Amino acid sequence: YLTRAANACRGVAQNQLAIMLHIGEGVAQDNEAALQWLYLAAEAGNEDASDGVVQVESELTPAQVDSAKWRAAALKRKMRCDG
């Protein structure tokens, strides 16, 4: 359900999925994927996600950050989220 809501451009679900990916709760830990979802959640207006972006970016290499940005942009086009 959470992934479906995140893919439906719901910022709260995107942020929660990012948290789960960041800490490895119920899923394999994947900080690049977490950052991807945080970017999308922040764009959707989730204020908590903006704080998460800063934290997770600080834990990744510049190449990983760039990869997460690219992945977020590609997923956003696929989901056709507004904004």
PDB file of N, CA and C in Angstrom:
ATOM      1  N   TYR A   1       0.826  -1.195   0.000  1.00  0.00           N
ATOM      2  CA  TYR A   1       0.000   0.000   0.000  1.00  0.00           C
ATOM      3  C   TYR A   1       0.865   1.251   0.000  1.00  0.00           C
ATOM      4  N   LEU A   2       1.924   1.274   0.780  1.00  0.00           N
ATOM      5  CA  LEU A   2       2.770   2.458   0.880  1.00  0.00           C
ATOM      6  C   LEU A   2       3.437   2.771  -0.460  1.00  0.00           C
ATOM      7  N   THR A   3       3.953   1.754  -1.131  1.00  0.00           N
ATOM      8  CA  THR A   3       4.580   1.971  -2.424  1.00  0.00           C
ATOM      9  C   THR A   3       3.571   2.476  -3.438  1.00  0.00           C
ATOM     10  N   ARG A   4       2.380   1.946  -3.408  1.00  0.00           N
ATOM     11  CA  ARG A   4       1.328   2.399  -4.323  1.00  0.00           C
ATOM     12  C   ARG A   4       1.006   3.870  -4.083  1.00  0.00           C
ATOM     13  N   ALA A   5       0.890   4.260  -2.820  1.00  0.00           N
ATOM     14  CA  ALA A   5       0.613   5.662  -2.491  1.00  0.00           C
ATOM     15  C   ALA A   5       1.784   6.556  -2.895  1.00  0.00           C
ATOM     16  N   ALA A   6       3.003   6.094  -2.679  1.00  0.00           N
ATOM     17  CA  ALA A   6       4.182   6.875  -3.079  1.00  0.00           C
ATOM     18  C   ALA A   6       4.212   7.067  -4.587  1.00  0.00           C
ATOM     19  N   ASN A   7       3.894   6.013  -5.324  1.00  0.00           N
ATOM     20  CA  ASN A   7       3.853   6.098  -6.783  1.00  0.00           C
ATOM     21  C   ASN A   7       2.685   6.935  -7.289  1.00  0.00           C
ATOM     22  N   ALA A   8       1.727   7.217  -6.432  1.00  0.00           N
ATOM     23  CA  ALA A   8       0.597   8.080  -6.778  1.00  0.00           C
ATOM     24  C   ALA A   8       0.870   9.533  -6.378  1.00  0.00           C
ATOM     25  N   CYS A   9       2.142   9.841  -6.158  1.00  0.00           N
ATOM     26  CA  CYS A   9       2.589  11.221  -5.894  1.00  0.00           C
ATOM     27  C   CYS A   9       2.142  11.756  -4.541  1.00  0.00           C
ATOM     28  N   ARG A  10       1.933  10.894  -3.572  1.00  0.00           N
ATOM     29  CA  ARG A  10       1.546  11.315  -2.222  1.00  0.00           C
ATOM     30  C   ARG A  10       2.816  11.573  -1.405  1.00  0.00           C
ATOM     31  N   GLY A  11       3.038  12.838  -1.060  1.00  0.00           N
ATOM     32  CA  GLY A  11       4.254  13.250  -0.378  1.00  0.00           C
ATOM     33  C   GLY A  11       4.490  12.560   0.951  1.00  0.00           C
ATOM     34  N   VAL A  12       3.440  12.350   1.720  1.00  0.00           N
ATOM     35  CA  VAL A  12       3.600  11.694   3.023  1.00  0.00           C
ATOM     36  C   VAL A  12       4.074  10.257   2.829  1.00  0.00           C
ATOM     37  N   ALA A  13       3.480   9.562   1.879  1.00  0.00           N
ATOM     38  CA  ALA A  13       3.885   8.180   1.610  1.00  0.00           C
ATOM     39  C   ALA A  13       5.308   8.129   1.054  1.00  0.00           C
ATOM     40  N   GLN A  14       5.654   9.075   0.202  1.00  0.00           N
ATOM     41  CA  GLN A  14       7.006   9.118  -0.345  1.00  0.00           C
ATOM     42  C   GLN A  14       8.025   9.322   0.774  1.00  0.00           C
ATOM     43  N   ASN A  15       7.715  10.218   1.704  1.00  0.00           N
ATOM     44  CA  ASN A  15       8.612  10.463   2.830  1.00  0.00           C
ATOM     45  C   ASN A  15       8.734   9.223   3.712  1.00  0.00           C
ATOM     46  N   GLN A  16       7.639   8.563   3.997  1.00  0.00           N
ATOM     47  CA  GLN A  16       7.677   7.372   4.846  1.00  0.00           C
ATOM     48  C   GLN A  16       8.463   6.245   4.181  1.00  0.00           C
ATOM     49  N   LEU A  17       8.263   6.073   2.877  1.00  0.00           N
ATOM     50  CA  LEU A  17       9.027   5.056   2.151  1.00  0.00           C
ATOM     51  C   LEU A  17      10.515   5.387   2.190  1.00  0.00           C
ATOM     52  N   ALA A  18      10.856   6.653   2.060  1.00  0.00           N
ATOM     53  CA  ALA A  18      12.262   7.082   2.134  1.00  0.00           C
ATOM     54  C   ALA A  18      12.862   6.747   3.492  1.00  0.00           C
ATOM     55  N   ILE A  19      12.115   6.993   4.543  1.00  0.00           N
ATOM     56  CA  ILE A  19      12.606   6.682   5.891  1.00  0.00           C
ATOM     57  C   ILE A  19      12.865   5.184   6.018  1.00  0.00           C
ATOM     58  N   MET A  20      11.931   4.383   5.545  1.00  0.00           N
ATOM     59  CA  MET A  20      12.087   2.931   5.626  1.00  0.00           C
ATOM     60  C   MET A  20      13.324   2.469   4.850  1.00  0.00           C
ATOM     61  N   LEU A  21      13.540   3.041   3.658  1.00  0.00           N
ATOM     62  CA  LEU A  21      14.710   2.684   2.866  1.00  0.00           C
ATOM     63  C   LEU A  21      16.002   3.156   3.526  1.00  0.00           C
ATOM     64  N   HIS A  22      15.950   4.309   4.161  1.00  0.00           N
ATOM     65  CA  HIS A  22      17.147   4.862   4.796  1.00  0.00           C
ATOM     66  C   HIS A  22      17.598   4.012   5.985  1.00  0.00           C
ATOM     67  N   ILE A  23      16.649   3.550   6.774  1.00  0.00           N
ATOM     68  CA  ILE A  23      17.025   2.779   7.968  1.00  0.00           C
ATOM     69  C   ILE A  23      16.936   1.268   7.756  1.00  0.00           C
ATOM     70  N   GLY A  24      16.401   0.856   6.609  1.00  0.00           N
ATOM     71  CA  GLY A  24      16.283  -0.571   6.341  1.00  0.00           C
ATOM     72  C   GLY A  24      15.156  -1.231   7.107  1.00  0.00           C
ATOM     73  N   GLU A  25      14.078  -0.511   7.316  1.00  0.00           N
ATOM     74  CA  GLU A  25      12.926  -1.047   8.056  1.00  0.00           C
ATOM     75  C   GLU A  25      11.988  -1.792   7.111  1.00  0.00           C
ATOM     76  N   GLY A  26      12.019  -3.112   7.175  1.00  0.00           N
ATOM     77  CA  GLY A  26      11.142  -3.937   6.348  1.00  0.00           C
ATOM     78  C   GLY A  26      11.595  -4.066   4.906  1.00  0.00           C
ATOM     79  N   VAL A  27      12.667  -3.391   4.554  1.00  0.00           N
ATOM     80  CA  VAL A  27      13.226  -3.431   3.203  1.00  0.00           C
ATOM     81  C   VAL A  27      14.753  -3.382   3.330  1.00  0.00           C
ATOM     82  N   ALA A  28      15.429  -3.722   2.260  1.00  0.00           N
ATOM     83  CA  ALA A  28      16.888  -3.587   2.259  1.00  0.00           C
ATOM     84  C   ALA A  28      17.246  -2.108   2.310  1.00  0.00           C
ATOM     85  N   GLN A  29      18.243  -1.768   3.119  1.00  0.00           N
ATOM     86  CA  GLN A  29      18.666  -0.378   3.216  1.00  0.00           C
ATOM     87  C   GLN A  29      19.233   0.075   1.874  1.00  0.00           C
ATOM     88  N   ASP A  30      18.766   1.234   1.410  1.00  0.00           N
ATOM     89  CA  ASP A  30      19.208   1.767   0.122  1.00  0.00           C
ATOM     90  C   ASP A  30      19.118   3.289   0.205  1.00  0.00           C
ATOM     91  N   ASN A  31      20.234   3.924   0.530  1.00  0.00           N
ATOM     92  CA  ASN A  31      20.221   5.363   0.734  1.00  0.00           C
ATOM     93  C   ASN A  31      20.013   6.156  -0.548  1.00  0.00           C
ATOM     94  N   GLU A  32      20.453   5.636  -1.682  1.00  0.00           N
ATOM     95  CA  GLU A  32      20.176   6.334  -2.945  1.00  0.00           C
ATOM     96  C   GLU A  32      18.689   6.331  -3.239  1.00  0.00           C
ATOM     97  N   ALA A  33      18.034   5.197  -3.050  1.00  0.00           N
ATOM     98  CA  ALA A  33      16.589   5.129  -3.267  1.00  0.00           C
ATOM     99  C   ALA A  33      15.864   6.002  -2.246  1.00  0.00           C
ATOM    100  N   ALA A  34      16.353   6.012  -1.014  1.00  0.00           N
ATOM    101  CA  ALA A  34      15.750   6.873   0.005  1.00  0.00           C
ATOM    102  C   ALA A  34      15.817   8.327  -0.426  1.00  0.00           C
ATOM    103  N   LEU A  35      16.971   8.745  -0.929  1.00  0.00           N
ATOM    104  CA  LEU A  35      17.124  10.131  -1.355  1.00  0.00           C
ATOM    105  C   LEU A  35      16.227  10.438  -2.548  1.00  0.00           C
ATOM    106  N   GLN A  36      16.106   9.498  -3.449  1.00  0.00           N
ATOM    107  CA  GLN A  36      15.195   9.657  -4.599  1.00  0.00           C
ATOM    108  C   GLN A  36      13.788   9.983  -4.109  1.00  0.00           C
ATOM    109  N   TRP A  37      13.287   9.199  -3.164  1.00  0.00           N
ATOM    110  CA  TRP A  37      11.939   9.422  -2.650  1.00  0.00           C
ATOM    111  C   TRP A  37      11.843  10.711  -1.832  1.00  0.00           C
ATOM    112  N   LEU A  38      12.904  11.060  -1.140  1.00  0.00           N
ATOM    113  CA  LEU A  38      12.905  12.320  -0.391  1.00  0.00           C
ATOM    114  C   LEU A  38      12.802  13.518  -1.332  1.00  0.00           C
ATOM    115  N   TYR A  39      13.512  13.472  -2.450  1.00  0.00           N
ATOM    116  CA  TYR A  39      13.399  14.557  -3.434  1.00  0.00           C
ATOM    117  C   TYR A  39      11.954  14.696  -3.907  1.00  0.00           C
ATOM    118  N   LEU A  40      11.335  13.576  -4.216  1.00  0.00           N
ATOM    119  CA  LEU A  40       9.957  13.617  -4.698  1.00  0.00           C
ATOM    120  C   LEU A  40       8.997  14.115  -3.618  1.00  0.00           C
ATOM    121  N   ALA A  41       9.200  13.650  -2.387  1.00  0.00           N
ATOM    122  CA  ALA A  41       8.340  14.086  -1.286  1.00  0.00           C
ATOM    123  C   ALA A  41       8.500  15.576  -1.019  1.00  0.00           C
ATOM    124  N   ALA A  42       9.729  16.066  -1.077  1.00  0.00           N
ATOM    125  CA  ALA A  42       9.968  17.496  -0.861  1.00  0.00           C
ATOM    126  C   ALA A  42       9.296  18.315  -1.956  1.00  0.00           C
ATOM    127  N   GLU A  43       9.377  17.855  -3.190  1.00  0.00           N
ATOM    128  CA  GLU A  43       8.705  18.545  -4.290  1.00  0.00           C
ATOM    129  C   GLU A  43       7.198  18.527  -4.129  1.00  0.00           C
ATOM    130  N   ALA A  44       6.688  17.488  -3.477  1.00  0.00           N
ATOM    131  CA  ALA A  44       5.246  17.385  -3.238  1.00  0.00           C
ATOM    132  C   ALA A  44       4.808  18.245  -2.055  1.00  0.00           C
ATOM    133  N   GLY A  45       5.758  18.918  -1.414  1.00  0.00           N
ATOM    134  CA  GLY A  45       5.423  19.827  -0.321  1.00  0.00           C
ATOM    135  C   GLY A  45       5.594  19.263   1.070  1.00  0.00           C
ATOM    136  N   ASN A  46       6.177  18.085   1.192  1.00  0.00           N
ATOM    137  CA  ASN A  46       6.374  17.498   2.515  1.00  0.00           C
ATOM    138  C   ASN A  46       7.584  18.152   3.184  1.00  0.00           C
ATOM    139  N   GLU A  47       7.342  18.924   4.237  1.00  0.00           N
ATOM    140  CA  GLU A  47       8.409  19.674   4.899  1.00  0.00           C
ATOM    141  C   GLU A  47       9.414  18.763   5.600  1.00  0.00           C
ATOM    142  N   ASP A  48       8.963  17.648   6.146  1.00  0.00           N
ATOM    143  CA  ASP A  48       9.881  16.713   6.801  1.00  0.00           C
ATOM    144  C   ASP A  48      10.900  16.154   5.802  1.00  0.00           C
ATOM    145  N   ALA A  49      10.474  15.984   4.567  1.00  0.00           N
ATOM    146  CA  ALA A  49      11.363  15.435   3.550  1.00  0.00           C
ATOM    147  C   ALA A  49      12.536  16.367   3.274  1.00  0.00           C
ATOM    148  N   SER A  50      12.306  17.662   3.348  1.00  0.00           N
ATOM    149  CA  SER A  50      13.392  18.620   3.104  1.00  0.00           C
ATOM    150  C   SER A  50      14.529  18.424   4.102  1.00  0.00           C
ATOM    151  N   ASP A  51      14.187  18.190   5.355  1.00  0.00           N
ATOM    152  CA  ASP A  51      15.214  17.905   6.372  1.00  0.00           C
ATOM    153  C   ASP A  51      15.913  16.586   6.071  1.00  0.00           C
ATOM    154  N   GLY A  52      15.155  15.612   5.634  1.00  0.00           N
ATOM    155  CA  GLY A  52      15.723  14.313   5.302  1.00  0.00           C
ATOM    156  C   GLY A  52      16.698  14.389   4.140  1.00  0.00           C
ATOM    157  N   VAL A  53      16.392  15.247   3.161  1.00  0.00           N
ATOM    158  CA  VAL A  53      17.287  15.417   2.013  1.00  0.00           C
ATOM    159  C   VAL A  53      18.671  15.832   2.493  1.00  0.00           C
ATOM    160  N   VAL A  54      18.713  16.823   3.370  1.00  0.00           N
ATOM    161  CA  VAL A  54      19.998  17.327   3.878  1.00  0.00           C
ATOM    162  C   VAL A  54      20.762  16.213   4.586  1.00  0.00           C
ATOM    163  N   GLN A  55      20.061  15.459   5.412  1.00  0.00           N
ATOM    164  CA  GLN A  55      20.720  14.393   6.170  1.00  0.00           C
ATOM    165  C   GLN A  55      21.266  13.307   5.252  1.00  0.00           C
ATOM    166  N   VAL A  56      20.426  12.811   4.347  1.00  0.00           N
ATOM    167  CA  VAL A  56      20.858  11.685   3.506  1.00  0.00           C
ATOM    168  C   VAL A  56      21.920  12.130   2.507  1.00  0.00           C
ATOM    169  N   GLU A  57      21.788  13.335   1.950  1.00  0.00           N
ATOM    170  CA  GLU A  57      22.830  13.817   1.038  1.00  0.00           C
ATOM    171  C   GLU A  57      24.203  13.832   1.718  1.00  0.00           C
ATOM    172  N   SER A  58      24.221  14.169   3.010  1.00  0.00           N
ATOM    173  CA  SER A  58      25.498  14.245   3.728  1.00  0.00           C
ATOM    174  C   SER A  58      26.140  12.871   3.916  1.00  0.00           C
ATOM    175  N   GLU A  59      25.369  11.817   3.743  1.00  0.00           N
ATOM    176  CA  GLU A  59      25.874  10.460   3.926  1.00  0.00           C
ATOM    177  C   GLU A  59      26.299   9.798   2.619  1.00  0.00           C
ATOM    178  N   LEU A  60      26.083  10.477   1.498  1.00  0.00           N
ATOM    179  CA  LEU A  60      26.363   9.891   0.191  1.00  0.00           C
ATOM    180  C   LEU A  60      27.484  10.633  -0.518  1.00  0.00           C
ATOM    181  N   THR A  61      28.068   9.983  -1.505  1.00  0.00           N
ATOM    182  CA  THR A  61      29.068  10.630  -2.349  1.00  0.00           C
ATOM    183  C   THR A  61      28.344  11.539  -3.348  1.00  0.00           C
ATOM    184  N   PRO A  62      29.063  12.495  -3.935  1.00  0.00           N
ATOM    185  CA  PRO A  62      28.438  13.340  -4.967  1.00  0.00           C
ATOM    186  C   PRO A  62      27.859  12.520  -6.126  1.00  0.00           C
ATOM    187  N   ALA A  63      28.523  11.454  -6.504  1.00  0.00           N
ATOM    188  CA  ALA A  63      28.016  10.601  -7.589  1.00  0.00           C
ATOM    189  C   ALA A  63      26.700   9.928  -7.190  1.00  0.00           C
ATOM    190  N   GLN A  64      26.597   9.498  -5.943  1.00  0.00           N
ATOM    191  CA  GLN A  64      25.358   8.879  -5.473  1.00  0.00           C
ATOM    192  C   GLN A  64      24.225   9.901  -5.417  1.00  0.00           C
ATOM    193  N   VAL A  65      24.532  11.118  -5.000  1.00  0.00           N
ATOM    194  CA  VAL A  65      23.526  12.190  -4.968  1.00  0.00           C
ATOM    195  C   VAL A  65      23.031  12.470  -6.386  1.00  0.00           C
ATOM    196  N   ASP A  66      23.959  12.572  -7.333  1.00  0.00           N
ATOM    197  CA  ASP A  66      23.572  12.809  -8.725  1.00  0.00           C
ATOM    198  C   ASP A  66      22.702  11.675  -9.251  1.00  0.00           C
ATOM    199  N   SER A  67      23.045  10.446  -8.901  1.00  0.00           N
ATOM    200  CA  SER A  67      22.259   9.295  -9.323  1.00  0.00           C
ATOM    201  C   SER A  67      20.842   9.367  -8.757  1.00  0.00           C
ATOM    202  N   ALA A  68      20.720   9.720  -7.490  1.00  0.00           N
ATOM    203  CA  ALA A  68      19.404   9.828  -6.861  1.00  0.00           C
ATOM    204  C   ALA A  68      18.573  10.933  -7.516  1.00  0.00           C
ATOM    205  N   LYS A  69      19.212  12.042  -7.860  1.00  0.00           N
ATOM    206  CA  LYS A  69      18.494  13.134  -8.549  1.00  0.00           C
ATOM    207  C   LYS A  69      17.987  12.665  -9.904  1.00  0.00           C
ATOM    208  N   TRP A  70      18.843  11.954 -10.635  1.00  0.00           N
ATOM    209  CA  TRP A  70      18.449  11.452 -11.948  1.00  0.00           C
ATOM    210  C   TRP A  70      17.290  10.465 -11.826  1.00  0.00           C
ATOM    211  N   ARG A  71      17.402   9.567 -10.853  1.00  0.00           N
ATOM    212  CA  ARG A  71      16.351   8.568 -10.642  1.00  0.00           C
ATOM    213  C   ARG A  71      15.033   9.229 -10.254  1.00  0.00           C
ATOM    214  N   ALA A  72      15.098  10.251  -9.413  1.00  0.00           N
ATOM    215  CA  ALA A  72      13.878  10.966  -9.000  1.00  0.00           C
ATOM    216  C   ALA A  72      13.225  11.643 -10.192  1.00  0.00           C
ATOM    217  N   ALA A  73      14.023  12.280 -11.031  1.00  0.00           N
ATOM    218  CA  ALA A  73      13.479  12.963 -12.208  1.00  0.00           C
ATOM    219  C   ALA A  73      12.830  11.964 -13.169  1.00  0.00           C
ATOM    220  N   ALA A  74      13.486  10.830 -13.376  1.00  0.00           N
ATOM    221  CA  ALA A  74      12.938   9.806 -14.265  1.00  0.00           C
ATOM    222  C   ALA A  74      11.636   9.240 -13.708  1.00  0.00           C
ATOM    223  N   LEU A  75      11.604   8.982 -12.413  1.00  0.00           N
ATOM    224  CA  LEU A  75      10.395   8.444 -11.799  1.00  0.00           C
ATOM    225  C   LEU A  75       9.266   9.471 -11.822  1.00  0.00           C
ATOM    226  N   LYS A  76       9.590  10.716 -11.608  1.00  0.00           N
ATOM    227  CA  LYS A  76       8.577  11.783 -11.643  1.00  0.00           C
ATOM    228  C   LYS A  76       7.936  11.859 -13.020  1.00  0.00           C
ATOM    229  N   ARG A  77       8.744  11.766 -14.076  1.00  0.00           N
ATOM    230  CA  ARG A  77       8.183  11.780 -15.437  1.00  0.00           C
ATOM    231  C   ARG A  77       7.265  10.582 -15.648  1.00  0.00           C
ATOM    232  N   LYS A  78       7.683   9.434 -15.152  1.00  0.00           N
ATOM    233  CA  LYS A  78       6.883   8.223 -15.313  1.00  0.00           C
ATOM    234  C   LYS A  78       5.559   8.326 -14.548  1.00  0.00           C
ATOM    235  N   MET A  79       5.616   8.902 -13.331  1.00  0.00           N
ATOM    236  CA  MET A  79       4.410   9.008 -12.509  1.00  0.00           C
ATOM    237  C   MET A  79       3.527  10.169 -12.956  1.00  0.00           C
ATOM    238  N   ARG A  80       4.100  11.127 -13.675  1.00  0.00           N
ATOM    239  CA  ARG A  80       3.386  12.312 -14.145  1.00  0.00           C
ATOM    240  C   ARG A  80       2.814  13.119 -12.991  1.00  0.00           C
ATOM    241  N   CYS A  81       3.650  13.327 -11.989  1.00  0.00           N
ATOM    242  CA  CYS A  81       3.265  14.162 -10.854  1.00  0.00           C
ATOM    243  C   CYS A  81       3.246  15.619 -11.278  1.00  0.00           C
ATOM    244  N   ASP A  82       2.340  16.367 -10.719  1.00  0.00           N
ATOM    245  CA  ASP A  82       2.322  17.804 -10.972  1.00  0.00           C
ATOM    246  C   ASP A  82       3.406  18.457 -10.131  1.00  0.00           C
ATOM    247  N   GLY A  83       3.855  19.624 -10.564  1.00  0.00           N
ATOM    248  CA  GLY A  83       4.784  20.439  -9.782  1.00  0.00           C
ATOM    249  C   GLY A  83       6.216  20.211 -10.041  1.00  0.00           C
TER     250      GLY A  83
END
